[in-house]
mmCIF file of C-alpha atoms in Angstrom:
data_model
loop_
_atom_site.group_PDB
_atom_site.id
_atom_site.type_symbol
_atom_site.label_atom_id
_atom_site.label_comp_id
_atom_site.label_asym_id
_atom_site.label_seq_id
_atom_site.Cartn_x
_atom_site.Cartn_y
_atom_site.Cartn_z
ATOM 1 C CA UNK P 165 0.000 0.000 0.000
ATOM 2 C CA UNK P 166 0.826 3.777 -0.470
ATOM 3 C CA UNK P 167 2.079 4.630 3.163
ATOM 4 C CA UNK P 168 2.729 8.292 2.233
ATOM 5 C CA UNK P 169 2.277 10.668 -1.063
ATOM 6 C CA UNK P 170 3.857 13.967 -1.981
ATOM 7 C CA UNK P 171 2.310 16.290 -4.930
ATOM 8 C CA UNK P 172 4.375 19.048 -6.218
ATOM 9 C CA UNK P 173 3.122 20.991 -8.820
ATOM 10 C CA UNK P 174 -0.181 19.853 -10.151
ATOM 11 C CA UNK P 175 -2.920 21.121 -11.073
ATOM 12 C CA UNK P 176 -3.719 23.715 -8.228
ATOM 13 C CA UNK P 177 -1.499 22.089 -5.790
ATOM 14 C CA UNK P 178 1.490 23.682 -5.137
ATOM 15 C CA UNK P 179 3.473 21.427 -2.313
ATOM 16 C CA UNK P 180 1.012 18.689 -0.431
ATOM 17 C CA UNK P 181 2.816 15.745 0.994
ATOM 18 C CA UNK P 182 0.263 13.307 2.893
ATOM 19 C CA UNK P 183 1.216 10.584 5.526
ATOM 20 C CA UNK P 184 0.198 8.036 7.614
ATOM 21 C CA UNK P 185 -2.379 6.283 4.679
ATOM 22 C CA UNK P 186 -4.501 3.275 5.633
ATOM 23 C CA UNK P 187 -6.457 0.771 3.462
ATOM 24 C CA UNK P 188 -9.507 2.764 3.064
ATOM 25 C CA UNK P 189 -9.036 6.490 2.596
ATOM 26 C CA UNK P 190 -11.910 9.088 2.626
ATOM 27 C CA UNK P 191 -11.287 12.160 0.743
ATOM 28 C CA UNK P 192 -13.129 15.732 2.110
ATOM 29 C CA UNK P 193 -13.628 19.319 0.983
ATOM 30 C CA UNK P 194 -15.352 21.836 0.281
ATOM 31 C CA UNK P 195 -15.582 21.822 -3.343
ATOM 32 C CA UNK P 196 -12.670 23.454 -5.534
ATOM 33 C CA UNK P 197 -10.317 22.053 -3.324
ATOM 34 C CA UNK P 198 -8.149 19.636 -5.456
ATOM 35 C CA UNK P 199 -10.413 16.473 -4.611
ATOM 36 C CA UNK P 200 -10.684 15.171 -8.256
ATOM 37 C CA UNK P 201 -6.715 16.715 -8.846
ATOM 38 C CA UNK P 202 -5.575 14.058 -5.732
ATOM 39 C CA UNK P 203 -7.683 11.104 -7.272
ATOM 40 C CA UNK P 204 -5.645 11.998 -10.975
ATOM 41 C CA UNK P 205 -2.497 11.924 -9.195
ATOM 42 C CA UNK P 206 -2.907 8.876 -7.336
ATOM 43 C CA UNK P 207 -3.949 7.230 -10.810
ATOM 44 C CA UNK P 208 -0.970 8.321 -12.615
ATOM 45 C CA UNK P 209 1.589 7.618 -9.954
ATOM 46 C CA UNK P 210 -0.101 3.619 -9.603
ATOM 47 C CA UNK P 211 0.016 2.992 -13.313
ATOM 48 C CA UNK P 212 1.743 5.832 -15.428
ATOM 49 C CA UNK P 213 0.150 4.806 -18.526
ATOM 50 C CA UNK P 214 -3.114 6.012 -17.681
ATOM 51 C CA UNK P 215 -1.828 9.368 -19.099
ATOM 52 C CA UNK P 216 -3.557 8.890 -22.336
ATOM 53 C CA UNK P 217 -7.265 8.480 -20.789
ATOM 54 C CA UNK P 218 -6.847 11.208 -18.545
ATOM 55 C CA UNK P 219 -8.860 13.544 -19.837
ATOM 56 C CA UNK P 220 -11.713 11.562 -19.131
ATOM 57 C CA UNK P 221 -10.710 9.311 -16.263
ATOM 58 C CA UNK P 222 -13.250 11.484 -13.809
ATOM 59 C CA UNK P 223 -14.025 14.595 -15.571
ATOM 60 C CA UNK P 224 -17.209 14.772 -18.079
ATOM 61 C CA UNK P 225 -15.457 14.157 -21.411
ATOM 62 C CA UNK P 226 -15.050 16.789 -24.456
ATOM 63 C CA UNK P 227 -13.662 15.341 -27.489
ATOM 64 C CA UNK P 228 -13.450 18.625 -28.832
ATOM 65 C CA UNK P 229 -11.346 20.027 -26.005
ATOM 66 C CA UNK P 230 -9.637 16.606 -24.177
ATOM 67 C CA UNK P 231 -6.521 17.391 -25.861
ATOM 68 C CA UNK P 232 -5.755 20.436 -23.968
ATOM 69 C CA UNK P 233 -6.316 18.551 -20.601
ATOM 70 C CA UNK P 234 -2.120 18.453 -21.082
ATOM 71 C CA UNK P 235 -1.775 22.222 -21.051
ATOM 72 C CA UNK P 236 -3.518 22.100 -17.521
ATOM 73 C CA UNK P 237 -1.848 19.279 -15.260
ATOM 74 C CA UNK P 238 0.750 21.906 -14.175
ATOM 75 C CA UNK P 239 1.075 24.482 -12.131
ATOM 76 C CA UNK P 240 2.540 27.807 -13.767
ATOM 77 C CA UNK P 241 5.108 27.825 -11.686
ATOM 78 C CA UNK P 242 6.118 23.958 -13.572
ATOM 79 C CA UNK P 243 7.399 25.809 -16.587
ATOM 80 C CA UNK P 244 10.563 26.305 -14.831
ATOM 81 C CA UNK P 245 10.593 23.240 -12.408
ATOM 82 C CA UNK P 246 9.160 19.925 -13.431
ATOM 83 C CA UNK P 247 6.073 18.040 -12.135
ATOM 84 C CA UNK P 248 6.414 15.581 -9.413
ATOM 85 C CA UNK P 249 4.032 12.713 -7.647
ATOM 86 C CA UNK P 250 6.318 10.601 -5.124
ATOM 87 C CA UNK P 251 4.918 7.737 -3.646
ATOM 88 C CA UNK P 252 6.190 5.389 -0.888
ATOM 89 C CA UNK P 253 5.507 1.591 -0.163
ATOM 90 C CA UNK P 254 7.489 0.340 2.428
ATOM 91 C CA UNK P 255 10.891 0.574 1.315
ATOM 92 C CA UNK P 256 9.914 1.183 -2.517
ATOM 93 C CA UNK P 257 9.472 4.707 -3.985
ATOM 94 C CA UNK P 258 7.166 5.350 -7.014
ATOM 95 C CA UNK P 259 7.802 9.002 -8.607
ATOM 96 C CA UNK P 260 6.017 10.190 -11.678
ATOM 97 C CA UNK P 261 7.365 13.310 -13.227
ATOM 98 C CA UNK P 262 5.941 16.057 -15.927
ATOM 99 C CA UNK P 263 8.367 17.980 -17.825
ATOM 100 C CA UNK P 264 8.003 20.429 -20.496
ATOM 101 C CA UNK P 265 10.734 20.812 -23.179
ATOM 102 C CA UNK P 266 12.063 24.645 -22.466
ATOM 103 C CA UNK P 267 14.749 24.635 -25.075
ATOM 104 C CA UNK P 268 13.925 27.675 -26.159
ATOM 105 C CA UNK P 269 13.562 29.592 -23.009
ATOM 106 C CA UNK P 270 15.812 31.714 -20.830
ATOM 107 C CA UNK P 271 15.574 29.279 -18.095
ATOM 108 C CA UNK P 272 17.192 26.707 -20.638
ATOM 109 C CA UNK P 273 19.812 29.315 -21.678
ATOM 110 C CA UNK P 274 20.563 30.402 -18.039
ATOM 111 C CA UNK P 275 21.186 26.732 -17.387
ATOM 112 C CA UNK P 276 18.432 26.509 -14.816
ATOM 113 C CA UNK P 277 17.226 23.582 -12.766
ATOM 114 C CA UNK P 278 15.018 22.611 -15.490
ATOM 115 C CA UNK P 279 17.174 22.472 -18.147
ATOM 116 C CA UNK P 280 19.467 20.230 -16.434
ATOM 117 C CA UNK P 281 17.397 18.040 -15.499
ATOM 118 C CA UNK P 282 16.185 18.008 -19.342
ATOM 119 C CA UNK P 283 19.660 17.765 -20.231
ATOM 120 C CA UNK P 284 20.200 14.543 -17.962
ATOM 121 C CA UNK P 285 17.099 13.249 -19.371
ATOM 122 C CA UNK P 286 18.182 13.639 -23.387
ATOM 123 C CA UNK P 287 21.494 12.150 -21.981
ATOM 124 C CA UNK P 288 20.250 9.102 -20.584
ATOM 125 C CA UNK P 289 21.193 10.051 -17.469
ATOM 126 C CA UNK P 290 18.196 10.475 -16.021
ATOM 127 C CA UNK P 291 16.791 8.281 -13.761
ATOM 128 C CA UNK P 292 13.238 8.706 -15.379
ATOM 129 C CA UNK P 293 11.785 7.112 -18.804
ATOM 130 C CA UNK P 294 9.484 8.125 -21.092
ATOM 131 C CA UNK P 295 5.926 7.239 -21.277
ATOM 132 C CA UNK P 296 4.348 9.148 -23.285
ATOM 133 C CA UNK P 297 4.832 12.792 -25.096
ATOM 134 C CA UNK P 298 2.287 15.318 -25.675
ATOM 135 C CA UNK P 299 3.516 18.532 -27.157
ATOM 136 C CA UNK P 300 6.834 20.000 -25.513
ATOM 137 C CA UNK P 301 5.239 17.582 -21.915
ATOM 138 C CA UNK P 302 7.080 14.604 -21.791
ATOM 139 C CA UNK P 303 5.633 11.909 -19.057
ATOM 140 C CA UNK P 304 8.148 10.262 -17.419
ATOM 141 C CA UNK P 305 8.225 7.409 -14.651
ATOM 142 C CA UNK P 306 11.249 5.820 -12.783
ATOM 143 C CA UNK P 307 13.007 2.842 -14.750
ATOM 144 C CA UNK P 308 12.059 -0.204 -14.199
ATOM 145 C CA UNK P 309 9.108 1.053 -12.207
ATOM 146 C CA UNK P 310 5.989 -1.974 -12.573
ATOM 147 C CA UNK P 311 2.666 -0.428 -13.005
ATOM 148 C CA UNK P 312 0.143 -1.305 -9.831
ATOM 149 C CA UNK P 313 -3.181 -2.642 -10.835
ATOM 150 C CA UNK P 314 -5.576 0.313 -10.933
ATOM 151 C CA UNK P 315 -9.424 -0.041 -10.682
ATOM 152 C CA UNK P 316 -11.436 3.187 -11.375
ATOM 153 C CA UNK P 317 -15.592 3.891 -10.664
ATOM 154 C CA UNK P 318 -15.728 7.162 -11.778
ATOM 155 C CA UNK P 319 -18.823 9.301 -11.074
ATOM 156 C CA UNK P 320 -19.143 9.455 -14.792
ATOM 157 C CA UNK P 321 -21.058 5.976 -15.462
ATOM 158 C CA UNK P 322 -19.465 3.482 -17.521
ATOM 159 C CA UNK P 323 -21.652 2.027 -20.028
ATOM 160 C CA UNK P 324 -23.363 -0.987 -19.492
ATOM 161 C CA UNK P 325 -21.185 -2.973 -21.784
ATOM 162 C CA UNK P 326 -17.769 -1.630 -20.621
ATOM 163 C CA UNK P 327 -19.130 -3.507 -17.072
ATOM 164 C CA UNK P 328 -19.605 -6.710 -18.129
ATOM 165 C CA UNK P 329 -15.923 -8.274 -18.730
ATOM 166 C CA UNK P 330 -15.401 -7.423 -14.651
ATOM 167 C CA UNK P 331 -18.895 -8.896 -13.644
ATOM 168 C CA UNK P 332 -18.285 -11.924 -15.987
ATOM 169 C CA UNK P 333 -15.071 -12.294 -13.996
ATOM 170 C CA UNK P 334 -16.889 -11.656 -10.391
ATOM 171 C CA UNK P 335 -19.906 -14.089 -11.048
ATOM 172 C CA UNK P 336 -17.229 -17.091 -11.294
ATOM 173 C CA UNK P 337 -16.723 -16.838 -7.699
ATOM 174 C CA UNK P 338 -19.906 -18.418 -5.760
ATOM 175 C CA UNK P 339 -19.078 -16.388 -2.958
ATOM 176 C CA UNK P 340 -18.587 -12.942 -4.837
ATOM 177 C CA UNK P 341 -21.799 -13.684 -6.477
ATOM 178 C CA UNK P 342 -23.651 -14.181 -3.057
ATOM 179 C CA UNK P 343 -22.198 -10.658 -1.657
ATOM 180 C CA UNK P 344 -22.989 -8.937 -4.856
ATOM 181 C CA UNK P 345 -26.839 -9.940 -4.073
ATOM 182 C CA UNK P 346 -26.601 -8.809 -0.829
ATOM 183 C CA UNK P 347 -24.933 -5.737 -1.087
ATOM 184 C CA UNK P 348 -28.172 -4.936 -4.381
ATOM 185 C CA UNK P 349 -30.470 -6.092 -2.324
ATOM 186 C CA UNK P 350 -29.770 -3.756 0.485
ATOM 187 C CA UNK P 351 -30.757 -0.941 -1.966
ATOM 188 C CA UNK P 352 -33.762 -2.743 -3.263
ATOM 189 C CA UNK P 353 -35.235 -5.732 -1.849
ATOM 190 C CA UNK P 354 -36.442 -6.859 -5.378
ATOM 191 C CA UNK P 355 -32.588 -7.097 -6.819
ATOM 192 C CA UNK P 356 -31.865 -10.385 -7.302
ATOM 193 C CA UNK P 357 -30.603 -13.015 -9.566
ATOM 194 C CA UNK P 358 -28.256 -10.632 -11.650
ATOM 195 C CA UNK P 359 -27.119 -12.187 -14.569
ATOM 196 C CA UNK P 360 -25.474 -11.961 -18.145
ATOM 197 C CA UNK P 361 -27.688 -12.195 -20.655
ATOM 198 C CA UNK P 362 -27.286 -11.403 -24.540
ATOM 199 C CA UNK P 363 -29.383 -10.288 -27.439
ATOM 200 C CA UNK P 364 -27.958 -9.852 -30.736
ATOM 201 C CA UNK P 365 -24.677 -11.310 -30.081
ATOM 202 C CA UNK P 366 -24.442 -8.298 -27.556
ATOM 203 C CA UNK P 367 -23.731 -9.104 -23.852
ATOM 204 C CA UNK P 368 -25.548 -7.128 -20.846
ATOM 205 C CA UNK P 369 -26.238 -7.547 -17.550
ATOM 206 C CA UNK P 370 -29.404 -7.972 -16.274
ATOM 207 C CA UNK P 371 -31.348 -8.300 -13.173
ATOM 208 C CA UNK P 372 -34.538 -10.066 -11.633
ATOM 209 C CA UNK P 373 -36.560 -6.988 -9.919
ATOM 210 C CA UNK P 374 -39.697 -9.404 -9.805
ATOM 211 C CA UNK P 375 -41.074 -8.563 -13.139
ATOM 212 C CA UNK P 376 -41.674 -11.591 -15.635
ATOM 213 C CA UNK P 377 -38.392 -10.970 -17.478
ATOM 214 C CA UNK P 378 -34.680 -9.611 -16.205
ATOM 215 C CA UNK P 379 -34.230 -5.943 -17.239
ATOM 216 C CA UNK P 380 -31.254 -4.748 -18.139
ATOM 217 C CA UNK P 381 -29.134 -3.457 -15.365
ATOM 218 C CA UNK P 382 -29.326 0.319 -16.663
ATOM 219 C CA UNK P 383 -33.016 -0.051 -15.993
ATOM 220 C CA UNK P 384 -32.876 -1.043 -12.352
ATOM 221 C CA UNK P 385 -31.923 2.708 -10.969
ATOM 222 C CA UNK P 386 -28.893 4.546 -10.182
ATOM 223 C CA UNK P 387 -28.073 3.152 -6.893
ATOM 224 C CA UNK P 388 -28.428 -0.459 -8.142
ATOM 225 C CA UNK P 389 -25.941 0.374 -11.705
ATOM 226 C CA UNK P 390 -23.612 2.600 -9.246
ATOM 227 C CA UNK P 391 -23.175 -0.841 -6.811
ATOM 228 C CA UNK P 392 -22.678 -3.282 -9.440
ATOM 229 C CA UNK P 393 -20.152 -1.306 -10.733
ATOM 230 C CA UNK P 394 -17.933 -0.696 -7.746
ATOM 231 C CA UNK P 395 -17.700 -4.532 -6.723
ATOM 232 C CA UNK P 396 -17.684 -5.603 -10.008
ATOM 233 C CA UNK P 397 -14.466 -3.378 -10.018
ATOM 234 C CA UNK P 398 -13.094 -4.312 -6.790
ATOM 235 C CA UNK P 399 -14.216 -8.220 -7.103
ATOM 236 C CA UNK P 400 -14.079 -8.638 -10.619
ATOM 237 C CA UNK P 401 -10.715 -7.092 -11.660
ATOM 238 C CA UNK P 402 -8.834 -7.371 -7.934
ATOM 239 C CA UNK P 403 -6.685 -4.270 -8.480
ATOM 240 C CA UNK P 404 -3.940 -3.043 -6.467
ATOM 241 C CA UNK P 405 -5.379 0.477 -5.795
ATOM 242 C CA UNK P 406 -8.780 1.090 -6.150
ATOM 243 C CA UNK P 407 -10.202 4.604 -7.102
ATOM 244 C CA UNK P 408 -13.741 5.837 -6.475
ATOM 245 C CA UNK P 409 -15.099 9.367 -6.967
ATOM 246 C CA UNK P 410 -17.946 10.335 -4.952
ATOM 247 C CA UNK P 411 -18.753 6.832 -3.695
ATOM 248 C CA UNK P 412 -21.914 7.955 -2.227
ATOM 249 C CA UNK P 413 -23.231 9.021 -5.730
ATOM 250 C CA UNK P 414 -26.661 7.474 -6.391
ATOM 251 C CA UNK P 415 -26.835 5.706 -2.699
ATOM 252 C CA UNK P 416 -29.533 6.441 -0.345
ATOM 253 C CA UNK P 417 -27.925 6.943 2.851
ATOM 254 C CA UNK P 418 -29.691 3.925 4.708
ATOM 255 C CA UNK P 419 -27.459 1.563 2.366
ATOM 256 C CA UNK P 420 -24.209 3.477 3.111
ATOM 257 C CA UNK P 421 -22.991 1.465 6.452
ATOM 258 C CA UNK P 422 -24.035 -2.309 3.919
ATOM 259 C CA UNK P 423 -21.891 -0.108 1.659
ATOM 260 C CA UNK P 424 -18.303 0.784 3.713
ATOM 261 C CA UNK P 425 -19.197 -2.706 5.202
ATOM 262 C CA UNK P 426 -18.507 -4.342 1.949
ATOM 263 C CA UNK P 427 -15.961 -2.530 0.628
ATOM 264 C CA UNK P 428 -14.072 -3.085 4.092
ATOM 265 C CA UNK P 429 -14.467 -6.828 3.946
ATOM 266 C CA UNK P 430 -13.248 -7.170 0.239
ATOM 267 C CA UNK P 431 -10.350 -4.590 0.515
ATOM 268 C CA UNK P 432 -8.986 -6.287 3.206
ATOM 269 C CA UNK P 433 -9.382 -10.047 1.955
ATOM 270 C CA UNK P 434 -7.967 -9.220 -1.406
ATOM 271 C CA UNK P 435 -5.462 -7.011 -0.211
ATOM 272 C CA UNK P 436 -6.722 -4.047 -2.181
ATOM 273 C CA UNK P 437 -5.725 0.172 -0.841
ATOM 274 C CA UNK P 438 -8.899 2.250 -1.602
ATOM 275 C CA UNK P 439 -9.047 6.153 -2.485
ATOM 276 C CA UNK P 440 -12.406 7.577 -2.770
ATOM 277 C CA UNK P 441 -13.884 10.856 -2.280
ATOM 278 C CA UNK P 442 -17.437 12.136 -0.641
ATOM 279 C CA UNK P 443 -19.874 15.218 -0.132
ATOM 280 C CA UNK P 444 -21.470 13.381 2.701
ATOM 281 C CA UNK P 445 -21.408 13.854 6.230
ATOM 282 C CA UNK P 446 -23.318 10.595 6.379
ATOM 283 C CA UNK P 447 -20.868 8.584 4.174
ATOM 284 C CA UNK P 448 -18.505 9.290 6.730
ATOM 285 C CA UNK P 449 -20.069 8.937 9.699
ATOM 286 C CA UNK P 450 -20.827 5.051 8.171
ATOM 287 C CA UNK P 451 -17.523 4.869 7.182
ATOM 288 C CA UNK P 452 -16.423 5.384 10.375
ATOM 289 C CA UNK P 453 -19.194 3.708 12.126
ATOM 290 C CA UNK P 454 -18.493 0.277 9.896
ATOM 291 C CA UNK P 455 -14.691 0.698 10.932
ATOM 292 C CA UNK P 456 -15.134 1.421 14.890
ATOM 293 C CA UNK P 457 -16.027 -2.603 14.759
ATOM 294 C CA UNK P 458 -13.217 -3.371 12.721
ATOM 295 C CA UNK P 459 -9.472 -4.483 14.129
ATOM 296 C CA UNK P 460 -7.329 -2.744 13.361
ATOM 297 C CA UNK P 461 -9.539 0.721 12.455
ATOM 298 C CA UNK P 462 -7.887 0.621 8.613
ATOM 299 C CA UNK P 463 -9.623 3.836 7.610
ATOM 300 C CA UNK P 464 -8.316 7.502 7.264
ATOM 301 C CA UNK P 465 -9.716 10.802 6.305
ATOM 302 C CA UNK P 466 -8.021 12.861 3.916
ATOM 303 C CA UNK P 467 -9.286 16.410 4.595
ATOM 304 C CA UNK P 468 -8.391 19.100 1.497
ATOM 305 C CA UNK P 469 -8.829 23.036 2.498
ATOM 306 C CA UNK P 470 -8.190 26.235 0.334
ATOM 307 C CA UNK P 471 -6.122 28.688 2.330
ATOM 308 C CA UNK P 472 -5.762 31.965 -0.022
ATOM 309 C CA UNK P 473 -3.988 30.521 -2.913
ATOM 310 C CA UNK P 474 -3.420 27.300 -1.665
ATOM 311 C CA UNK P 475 -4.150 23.691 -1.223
ATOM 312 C CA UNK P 476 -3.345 22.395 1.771
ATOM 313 C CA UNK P 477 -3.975 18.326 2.733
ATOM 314 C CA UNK P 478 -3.878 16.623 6.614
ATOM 315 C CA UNK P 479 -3.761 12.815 7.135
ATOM 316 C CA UNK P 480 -7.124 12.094 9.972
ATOM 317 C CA UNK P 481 -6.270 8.965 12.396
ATOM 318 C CA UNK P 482 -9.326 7.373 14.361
ATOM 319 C CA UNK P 483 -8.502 10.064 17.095
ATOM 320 C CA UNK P 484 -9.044 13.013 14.797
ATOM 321 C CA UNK P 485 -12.095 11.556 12.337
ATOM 322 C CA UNK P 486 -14.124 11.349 15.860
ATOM 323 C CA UNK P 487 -12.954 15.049 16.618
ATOM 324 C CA UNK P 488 -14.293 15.894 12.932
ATOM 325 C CA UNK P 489 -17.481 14.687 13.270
ATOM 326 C CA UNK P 490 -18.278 15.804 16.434
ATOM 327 C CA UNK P 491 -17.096 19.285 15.105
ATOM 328 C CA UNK P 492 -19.300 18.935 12.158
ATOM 329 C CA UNK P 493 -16.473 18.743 9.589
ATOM 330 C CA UNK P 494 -17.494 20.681 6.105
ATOM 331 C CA UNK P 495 -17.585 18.504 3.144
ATOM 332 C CA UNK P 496 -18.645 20.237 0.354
#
């Protein structure tokens, strides 16, 4: 697992270095605080190659603008310095790095920190490899550096089809099948039975809600598609790191503590870390509720604030979630 990340750089963050991460990790703030920013960082630290779907790994997608997504990953202040996202695990360091080609600038001429470290790069003495280019950005990652297994739910839906290779994969376990059912069923008592079904050579999932036929899944609400699609995720594709933006999205707050419950149970088993963000006071207070009867207490809040220009992030233990609540903590 991440034990500890450090941003410099990105997007509107300037210098945040978090610590003291835990299996489960809530993200909070108000919005405009860098929550969405953190979960892109995360993502391209875990598995560098996820570059090239940035643009629309959680923001709504614009084909006519995604390409200019690049232009706004750094800070202003990056021309001159390059990008950075350092992560630890244990004794291993991951670092992902941004840099923009300045050979025409004074910086360059001056012989500035940039330049040699773009100078050590076009040397091959750079620690760092390419990735990927866009424009004068290169995208660089430490040699030799494996990629983790990253699962995404992004608020922005997948379509139904792009969620049936990971629920084929999670209906082979017995088991996973049985806390699928559960975990729908907690939503709406009707959901049961979900199952792939096809119609013109076309594959979809599809659910009993206690009509005379299955529907498809997209037809069986919000909170029912936004379910299947996190444990079909986590269960299905067992990844490494596990991403999910606004996990409460679609979930009526009665299902949120059969929610944190499950996602507690399978991260641990399968050894996954999860990063997710919320706007709910309630999400958290089930999040924390859910963990309270859990040894050891594996969550943490990650709590984002704007001061003047800046972003700054603090690491919440058990000790200081419980002081949040109680002090009504603003989330959104």
């Amino acid at each position: 697992m991440f034990q500890s990340l450090s941003i410099e750089r990105f997007r509107g963050f300037s210098k945040l270095d978090l610590d003291d991460l835990g299996r489960v990790n809530l993200i909070v703030g108000e919005n405009n605080t860098g929550k969405t920013s953190l979960l892109e960082a995360i993502a391209l630290v875990a598995d560098p190659e996820c570059i090239k779907e940035l643009p629309k790994l959680f923001r709504s997608f614009d084909p006519e603008t995604d390409e200019r997504t690049y232009e706004w990953v750094q800070r202003r202040d990056a021309h001159e310095f390059p990008t950075k996202v350092v992560a630890t695990l244990g004794t291993q360091t991951k670092i992902f790095v941004i840099h923009r080609d300045t050979a025409k600038s004074d910086t360059a001429r001056r012989g500035g920190p940039f330049s040699k470290f773009a100078v050590d790069y076009a040397q091959s003495q750079s620690p760092y490899e390419p990735c990927w280019k866009w424009g004068e950005l290169t995208f660089a990652r430490l040699k030799e550096d494996a990629s983790l297994r990253l699962g995404i739910a992004s608020v922005e839906h997948k379509r139904p089809v792009e969620l049936v290779d990971s629920f084929s994969k999670l209906m082979r376990s017995r088991e996973y099948e049985r806390q699928l059912e559960s975990l729908l069923a907690s939503v709406d008592p009707r959901v049961n039975s979900p199952r792939i079904d096809v119609t013109q050579s076309r594959p979809f999932i599809a659910v009993d809600v206690g009509l005379l036929e299955r529907i498809p899944l997209a037809q069986a609400g919000q909170g029912i598609y936004r379910l299947c699609a996190i444990f079909s995720e986590l269960l299905g594709n067992k990844p490494q790191v596990c991403i999910i933006d606004e996990i409460e999205n679609g979930i009526h707050y009665t299902a949120l503590p059969v929610l944190w419950k499950g996602i507690a149970e399978v991260a641990s088993r399968l050894d996954i870390q999860v990063f997710a963000t919320t706007h709910s006071k309630e999400c958290l207070e089930a999040a924390h509720e859910v963990f309270s009867d859990r040894d050891p207490y594996d969550l943490r809040v990650i709590q984002l604030d704007r001061v003047n220009k800046f972003i700054e992030g603090r690491t919440l233990d058990r000790r200081l979630i419980e002081a949040a609540i109680g002090s009504n903590i603003e989330m959104r």
